[in-house]
PDB file of C-alpha atoms in Angstrom:
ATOM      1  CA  UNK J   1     -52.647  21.190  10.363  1.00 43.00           C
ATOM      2  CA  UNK J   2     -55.972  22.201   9.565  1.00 45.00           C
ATOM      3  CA  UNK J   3     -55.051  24.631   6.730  1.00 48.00           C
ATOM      4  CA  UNK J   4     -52.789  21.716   5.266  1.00 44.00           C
ATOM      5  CA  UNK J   5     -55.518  19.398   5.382  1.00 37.00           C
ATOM      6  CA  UNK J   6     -57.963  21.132   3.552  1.00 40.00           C
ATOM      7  CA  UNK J   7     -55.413  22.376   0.526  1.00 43.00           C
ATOM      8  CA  UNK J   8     -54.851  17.761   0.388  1.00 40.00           C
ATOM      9  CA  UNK J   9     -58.903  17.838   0.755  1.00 39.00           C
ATOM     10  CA  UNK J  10     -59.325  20.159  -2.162  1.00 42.00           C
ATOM     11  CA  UNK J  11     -56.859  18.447  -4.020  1.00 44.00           C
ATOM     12  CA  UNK J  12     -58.358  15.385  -3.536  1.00 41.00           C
ATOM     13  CA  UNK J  13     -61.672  16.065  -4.851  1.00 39.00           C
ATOM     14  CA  UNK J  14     -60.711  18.115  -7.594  1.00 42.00           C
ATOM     15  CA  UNK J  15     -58.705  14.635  -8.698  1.00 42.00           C
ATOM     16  CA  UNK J  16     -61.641  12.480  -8.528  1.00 44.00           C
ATOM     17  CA  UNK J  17     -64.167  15.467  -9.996  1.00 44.00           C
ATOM     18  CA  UNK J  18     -65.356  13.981 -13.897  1.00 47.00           C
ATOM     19  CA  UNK J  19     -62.176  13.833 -15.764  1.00 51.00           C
ATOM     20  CA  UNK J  20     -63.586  14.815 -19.474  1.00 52.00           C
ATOM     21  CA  UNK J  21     -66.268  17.606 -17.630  1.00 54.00           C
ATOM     22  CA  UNK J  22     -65.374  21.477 -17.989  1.00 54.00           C
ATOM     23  CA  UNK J  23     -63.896  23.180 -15.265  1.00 53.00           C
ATOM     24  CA  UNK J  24     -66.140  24.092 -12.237  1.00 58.00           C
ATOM     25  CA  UNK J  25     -66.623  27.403 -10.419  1.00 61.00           C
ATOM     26  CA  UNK J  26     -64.741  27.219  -7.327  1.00 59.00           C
ATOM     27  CA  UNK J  27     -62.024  24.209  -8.495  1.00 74.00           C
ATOM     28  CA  UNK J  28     -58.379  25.982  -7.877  1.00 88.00           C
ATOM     29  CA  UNK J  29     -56.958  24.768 -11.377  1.00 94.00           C
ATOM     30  CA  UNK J  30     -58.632  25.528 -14.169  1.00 95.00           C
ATOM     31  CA  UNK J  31     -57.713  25.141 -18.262  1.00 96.00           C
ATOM     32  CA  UNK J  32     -59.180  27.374 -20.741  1.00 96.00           C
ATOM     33  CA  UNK J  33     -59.888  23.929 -22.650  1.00 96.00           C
ATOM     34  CA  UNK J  34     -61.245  20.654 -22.782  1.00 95.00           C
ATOM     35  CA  UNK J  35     -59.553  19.492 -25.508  1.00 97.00           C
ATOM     36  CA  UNK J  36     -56.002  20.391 -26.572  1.00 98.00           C
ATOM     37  CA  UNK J  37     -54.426  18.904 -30.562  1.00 98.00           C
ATOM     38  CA  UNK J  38     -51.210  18.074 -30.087  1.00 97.00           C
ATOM     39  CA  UNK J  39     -49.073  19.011 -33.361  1.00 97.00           C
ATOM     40  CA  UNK J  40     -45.989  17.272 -34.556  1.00 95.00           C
ATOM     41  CA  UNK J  41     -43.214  19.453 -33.284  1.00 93.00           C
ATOM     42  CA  UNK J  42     -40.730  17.507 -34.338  1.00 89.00           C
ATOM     43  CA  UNK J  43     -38.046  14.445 -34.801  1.00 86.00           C
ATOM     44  CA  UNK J  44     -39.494  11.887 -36.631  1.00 83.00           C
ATOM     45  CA  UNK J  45     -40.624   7.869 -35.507  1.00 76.00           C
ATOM     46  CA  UNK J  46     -40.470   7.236 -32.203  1.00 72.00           C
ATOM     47  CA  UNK J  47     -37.986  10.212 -30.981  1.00 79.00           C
ATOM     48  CA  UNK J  48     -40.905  12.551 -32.437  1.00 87.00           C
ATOM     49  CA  UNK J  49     -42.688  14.982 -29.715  1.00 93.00           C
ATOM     50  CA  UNK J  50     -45.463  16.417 -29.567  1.00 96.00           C
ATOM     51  CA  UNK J  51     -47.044  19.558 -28.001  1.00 97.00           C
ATOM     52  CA  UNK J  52     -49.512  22.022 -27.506  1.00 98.00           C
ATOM     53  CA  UNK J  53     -50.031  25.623 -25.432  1.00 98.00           C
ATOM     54  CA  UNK J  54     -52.138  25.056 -22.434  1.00 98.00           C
ATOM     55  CA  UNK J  55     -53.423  28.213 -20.060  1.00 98.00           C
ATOM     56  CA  UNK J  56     -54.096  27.271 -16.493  1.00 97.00           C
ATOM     57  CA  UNK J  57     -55.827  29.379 -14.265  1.00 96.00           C
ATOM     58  CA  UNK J  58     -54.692  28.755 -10.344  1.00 96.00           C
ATOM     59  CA  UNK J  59     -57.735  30.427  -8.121  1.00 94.00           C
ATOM     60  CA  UNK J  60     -56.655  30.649  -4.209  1.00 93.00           C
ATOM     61  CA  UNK J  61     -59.966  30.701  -2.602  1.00 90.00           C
ATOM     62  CA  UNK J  62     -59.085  30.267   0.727  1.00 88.00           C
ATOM     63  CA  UNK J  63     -58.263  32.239   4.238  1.00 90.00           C
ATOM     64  CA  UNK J  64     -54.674  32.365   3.721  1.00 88.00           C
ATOM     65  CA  UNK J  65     -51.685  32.860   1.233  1.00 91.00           C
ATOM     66  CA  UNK J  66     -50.836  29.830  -1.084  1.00 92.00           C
ATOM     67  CA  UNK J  67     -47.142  29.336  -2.449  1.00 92.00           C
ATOM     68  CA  UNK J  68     -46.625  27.401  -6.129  1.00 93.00           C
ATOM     69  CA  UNK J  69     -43.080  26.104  -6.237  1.00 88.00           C
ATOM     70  CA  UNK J  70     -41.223  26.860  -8.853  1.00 88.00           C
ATOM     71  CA  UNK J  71     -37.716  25.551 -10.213  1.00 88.00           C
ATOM     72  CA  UNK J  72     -35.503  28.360 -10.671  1.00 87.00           C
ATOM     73  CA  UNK J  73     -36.269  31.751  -8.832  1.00 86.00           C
ATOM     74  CA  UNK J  74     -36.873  33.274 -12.143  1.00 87.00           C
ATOM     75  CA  UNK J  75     -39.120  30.845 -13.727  1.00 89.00           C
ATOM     76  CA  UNK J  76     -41.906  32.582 -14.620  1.00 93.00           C
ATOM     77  CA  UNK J  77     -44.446  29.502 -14.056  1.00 93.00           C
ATOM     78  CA  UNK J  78     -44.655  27.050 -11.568  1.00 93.00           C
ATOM     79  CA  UNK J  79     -43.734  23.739 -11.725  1.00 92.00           C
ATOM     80  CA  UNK J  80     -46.402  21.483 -13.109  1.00 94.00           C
ATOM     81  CA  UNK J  81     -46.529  17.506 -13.861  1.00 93.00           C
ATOM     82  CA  UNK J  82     -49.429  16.395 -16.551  1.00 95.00           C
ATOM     83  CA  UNK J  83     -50.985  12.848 -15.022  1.00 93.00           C
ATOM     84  CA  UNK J  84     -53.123  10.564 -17.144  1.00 93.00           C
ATOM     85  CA  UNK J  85     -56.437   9.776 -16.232  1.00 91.00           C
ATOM     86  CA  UNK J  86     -58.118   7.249 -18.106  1.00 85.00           C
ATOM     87  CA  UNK J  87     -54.690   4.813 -18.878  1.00 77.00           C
ATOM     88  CA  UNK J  88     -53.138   2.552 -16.200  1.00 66.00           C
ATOM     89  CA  UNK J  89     -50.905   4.250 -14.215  1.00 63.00           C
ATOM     90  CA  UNK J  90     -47.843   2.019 -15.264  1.00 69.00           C
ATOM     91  CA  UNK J  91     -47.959   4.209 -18.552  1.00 75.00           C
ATOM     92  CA  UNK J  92     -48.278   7.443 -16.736  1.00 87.00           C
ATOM     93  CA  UNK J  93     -48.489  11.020 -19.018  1.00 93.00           C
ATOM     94  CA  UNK J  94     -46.073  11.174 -22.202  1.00 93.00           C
ATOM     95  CA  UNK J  95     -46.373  15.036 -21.397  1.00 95.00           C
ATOM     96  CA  UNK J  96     -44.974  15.256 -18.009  1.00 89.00           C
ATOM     97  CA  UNK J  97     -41.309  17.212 -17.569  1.00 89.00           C
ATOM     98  CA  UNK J  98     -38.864  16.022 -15.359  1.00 82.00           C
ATOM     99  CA  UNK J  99     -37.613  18.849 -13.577  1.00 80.00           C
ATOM    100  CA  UNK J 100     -33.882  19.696 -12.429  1.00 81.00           C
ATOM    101  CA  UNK J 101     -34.770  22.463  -9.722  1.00 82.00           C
ATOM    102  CA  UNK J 102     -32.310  24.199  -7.308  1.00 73.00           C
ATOM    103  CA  UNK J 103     -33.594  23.676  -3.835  1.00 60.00           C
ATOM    104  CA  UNK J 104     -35.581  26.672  -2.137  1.00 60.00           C
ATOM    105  CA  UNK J 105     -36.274  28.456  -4.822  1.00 68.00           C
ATOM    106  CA  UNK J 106     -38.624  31.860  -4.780  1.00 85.00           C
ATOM    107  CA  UNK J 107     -42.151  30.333  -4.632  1.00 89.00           C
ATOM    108  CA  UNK J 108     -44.968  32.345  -6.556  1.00 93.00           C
ATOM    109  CA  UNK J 109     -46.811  33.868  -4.382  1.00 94.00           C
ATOM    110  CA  UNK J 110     -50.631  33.866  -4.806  1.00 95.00           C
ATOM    111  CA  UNK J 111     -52.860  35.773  -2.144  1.00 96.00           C
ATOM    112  CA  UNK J 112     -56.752  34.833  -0.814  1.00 94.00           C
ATOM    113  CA  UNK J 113     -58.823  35.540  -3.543  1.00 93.00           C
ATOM    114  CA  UNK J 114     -56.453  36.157  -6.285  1.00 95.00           C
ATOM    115  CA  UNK J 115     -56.478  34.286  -9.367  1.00 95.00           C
ATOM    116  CA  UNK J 116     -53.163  33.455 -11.172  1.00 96.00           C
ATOM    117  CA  UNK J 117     -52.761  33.058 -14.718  1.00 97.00           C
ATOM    118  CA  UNK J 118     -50.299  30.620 -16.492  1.00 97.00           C
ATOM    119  CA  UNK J 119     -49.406  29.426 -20.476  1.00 97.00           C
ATOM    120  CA  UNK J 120     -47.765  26.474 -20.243  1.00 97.00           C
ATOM    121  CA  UNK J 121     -46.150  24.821 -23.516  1.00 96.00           C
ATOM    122  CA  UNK J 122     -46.951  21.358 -22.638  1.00 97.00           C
ATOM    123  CA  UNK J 123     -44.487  18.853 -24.762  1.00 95.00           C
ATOM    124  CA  UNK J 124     -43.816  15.320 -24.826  1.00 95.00           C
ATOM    125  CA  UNK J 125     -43.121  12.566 -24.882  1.00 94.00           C
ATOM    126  CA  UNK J 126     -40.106  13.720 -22.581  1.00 90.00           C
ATOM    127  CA  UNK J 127     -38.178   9.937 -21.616  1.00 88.00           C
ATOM    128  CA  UNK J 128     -37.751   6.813 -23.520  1.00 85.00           C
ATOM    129  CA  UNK J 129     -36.559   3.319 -22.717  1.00 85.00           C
ATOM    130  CA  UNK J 130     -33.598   1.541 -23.514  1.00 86.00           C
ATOM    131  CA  UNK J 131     -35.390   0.197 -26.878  1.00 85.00           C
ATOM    132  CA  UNK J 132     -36.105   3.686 -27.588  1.00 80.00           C
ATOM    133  CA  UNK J 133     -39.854   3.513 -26.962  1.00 83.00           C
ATOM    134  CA  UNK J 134     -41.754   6.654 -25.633  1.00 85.00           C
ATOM    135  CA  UNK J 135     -42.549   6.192 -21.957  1.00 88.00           C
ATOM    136  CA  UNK J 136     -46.266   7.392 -21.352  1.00 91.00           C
ATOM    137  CA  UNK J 137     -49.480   7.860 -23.327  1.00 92.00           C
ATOM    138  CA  UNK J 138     -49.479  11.138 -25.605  1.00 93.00           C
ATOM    139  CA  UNK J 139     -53.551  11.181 -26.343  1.00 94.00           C
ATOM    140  CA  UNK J 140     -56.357  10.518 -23.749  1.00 94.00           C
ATOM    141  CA  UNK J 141     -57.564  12.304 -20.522  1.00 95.00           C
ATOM    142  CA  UNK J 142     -55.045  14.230 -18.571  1.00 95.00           C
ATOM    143  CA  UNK J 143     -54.891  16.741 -15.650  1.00 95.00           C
ATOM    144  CA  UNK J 144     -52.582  19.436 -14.879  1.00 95.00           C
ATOM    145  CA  UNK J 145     -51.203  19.357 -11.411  1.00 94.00           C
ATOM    146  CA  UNK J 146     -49.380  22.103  -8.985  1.00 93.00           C
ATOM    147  CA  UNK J 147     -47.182  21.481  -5.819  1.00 88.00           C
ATOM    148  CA  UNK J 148     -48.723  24.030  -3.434  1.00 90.00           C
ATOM    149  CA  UNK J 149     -47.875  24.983   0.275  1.00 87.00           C
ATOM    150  CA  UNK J 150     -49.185  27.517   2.807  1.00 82.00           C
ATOM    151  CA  UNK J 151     -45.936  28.706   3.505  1.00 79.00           C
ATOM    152  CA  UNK J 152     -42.781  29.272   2.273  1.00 72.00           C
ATOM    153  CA  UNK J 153     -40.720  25.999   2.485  1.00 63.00           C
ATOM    154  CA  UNK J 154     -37.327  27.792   2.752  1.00 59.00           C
ATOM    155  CA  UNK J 155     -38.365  29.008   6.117  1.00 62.00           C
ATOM    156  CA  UNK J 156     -38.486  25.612   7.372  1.00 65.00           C
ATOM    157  CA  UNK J 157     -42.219  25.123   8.154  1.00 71.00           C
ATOM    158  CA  UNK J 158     -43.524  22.219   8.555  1.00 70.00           C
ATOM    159  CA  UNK J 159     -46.827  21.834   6.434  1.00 71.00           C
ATOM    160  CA  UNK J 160     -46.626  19.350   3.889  1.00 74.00           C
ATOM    161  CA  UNK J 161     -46.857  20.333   0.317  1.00 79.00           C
ATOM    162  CA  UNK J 162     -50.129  19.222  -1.627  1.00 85.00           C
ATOM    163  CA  UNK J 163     -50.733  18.859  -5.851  1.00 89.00           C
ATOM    164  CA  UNK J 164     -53.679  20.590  -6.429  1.00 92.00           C
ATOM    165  CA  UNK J 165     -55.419  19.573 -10.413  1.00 93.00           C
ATOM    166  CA  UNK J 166     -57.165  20.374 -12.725  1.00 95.00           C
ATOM    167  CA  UNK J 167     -60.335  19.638 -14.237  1.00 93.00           C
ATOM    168  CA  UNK J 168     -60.327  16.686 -17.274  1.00 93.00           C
ATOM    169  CA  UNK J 169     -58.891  17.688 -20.645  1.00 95.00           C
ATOM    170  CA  UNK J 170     -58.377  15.384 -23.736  1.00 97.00           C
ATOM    171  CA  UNK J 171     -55.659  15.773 -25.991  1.00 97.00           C
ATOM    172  CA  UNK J 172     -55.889  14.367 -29.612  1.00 97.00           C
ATOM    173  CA  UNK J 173     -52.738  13.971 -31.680  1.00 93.00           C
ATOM    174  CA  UNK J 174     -53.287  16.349 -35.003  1.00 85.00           C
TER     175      UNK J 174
END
């Protein structure tokens, strides 16, 4: 319980840390930017998207292992959502993927005191409504968020899994 509480507790602060501040030392998800341009990537009007390459750097600083879901036991990152910091949440991030993941899939495994190392191509917007507006904001502050555990949920344990963020970034349409 006490392992599970502190992975929420870290979570939690590194949520409410300044949004549009670099990364500190010790948060456990870090970008290698502050701000990302997000180039035209194509479609045109509203069904155009927009993306850019993001690295994220996932730093396990505590006693024991940490597990990063995944979707597919050969995914090579894990899953991530983008969240939106400075818009009301009814808009939410244009940039988060909706993920279609078989259930108990491999987790990445990431040992105390090793630091793992992600490139992410971040696109969006990824949904649309019925009048074919993007759902989401594509430029503002965001965060990057992973769904962590301290142990493998196809064993059946019981500790609840936690999103651990990122520092602030801003991402400008180019």
């Amino acid at each position: 319980m006490t392992r599970s509480f502190t992975l929420i507790a870290l979570g939690c602060l590194c949520a409410c840390a300044d949004p549009t501040g670099p990364a500190r030392e010790g948060e456990p998800v870090q970008t290698d930017a502050t701000v990302y341009f997000a180039r035209h990537m194509g479609g045109s009007g509203d069904d155009s998207q927009y993306g850019f390459m993001l690295v994220s750097r996932f730093l396990n600083a505590q006693a024991d292992t940490v597990f990063l879901a995944r979707c597919y036991p050969d995914t090579p990152y894990p899953i991530y959502g983008v969240h939106s910091v400075d818009t009301p949440h009814s808009k939410g991030a244009a940039y988060s993927p909706f993920w279609a993941c078989v259930g108990g899939s491999d987790p990445i495994v990431v040992p105390p005191g090793a630091t793992r190392t992600d490139t992410l191509q971040v696109r969006g917007p990824n949904s649309w409504d019925q009048s074919g507006e993007p759902l989401g904001v594509l430029e503002g502050v965001f965060q990057i968020g992973f769904v962590a555990r301290y142990c493998r949920a196809e064993t059946g344990c019981d500790a609840p899994p936690a999103e651990v963020r990122s520092n602030g970034f801003r991402v400008v349409r180019d």
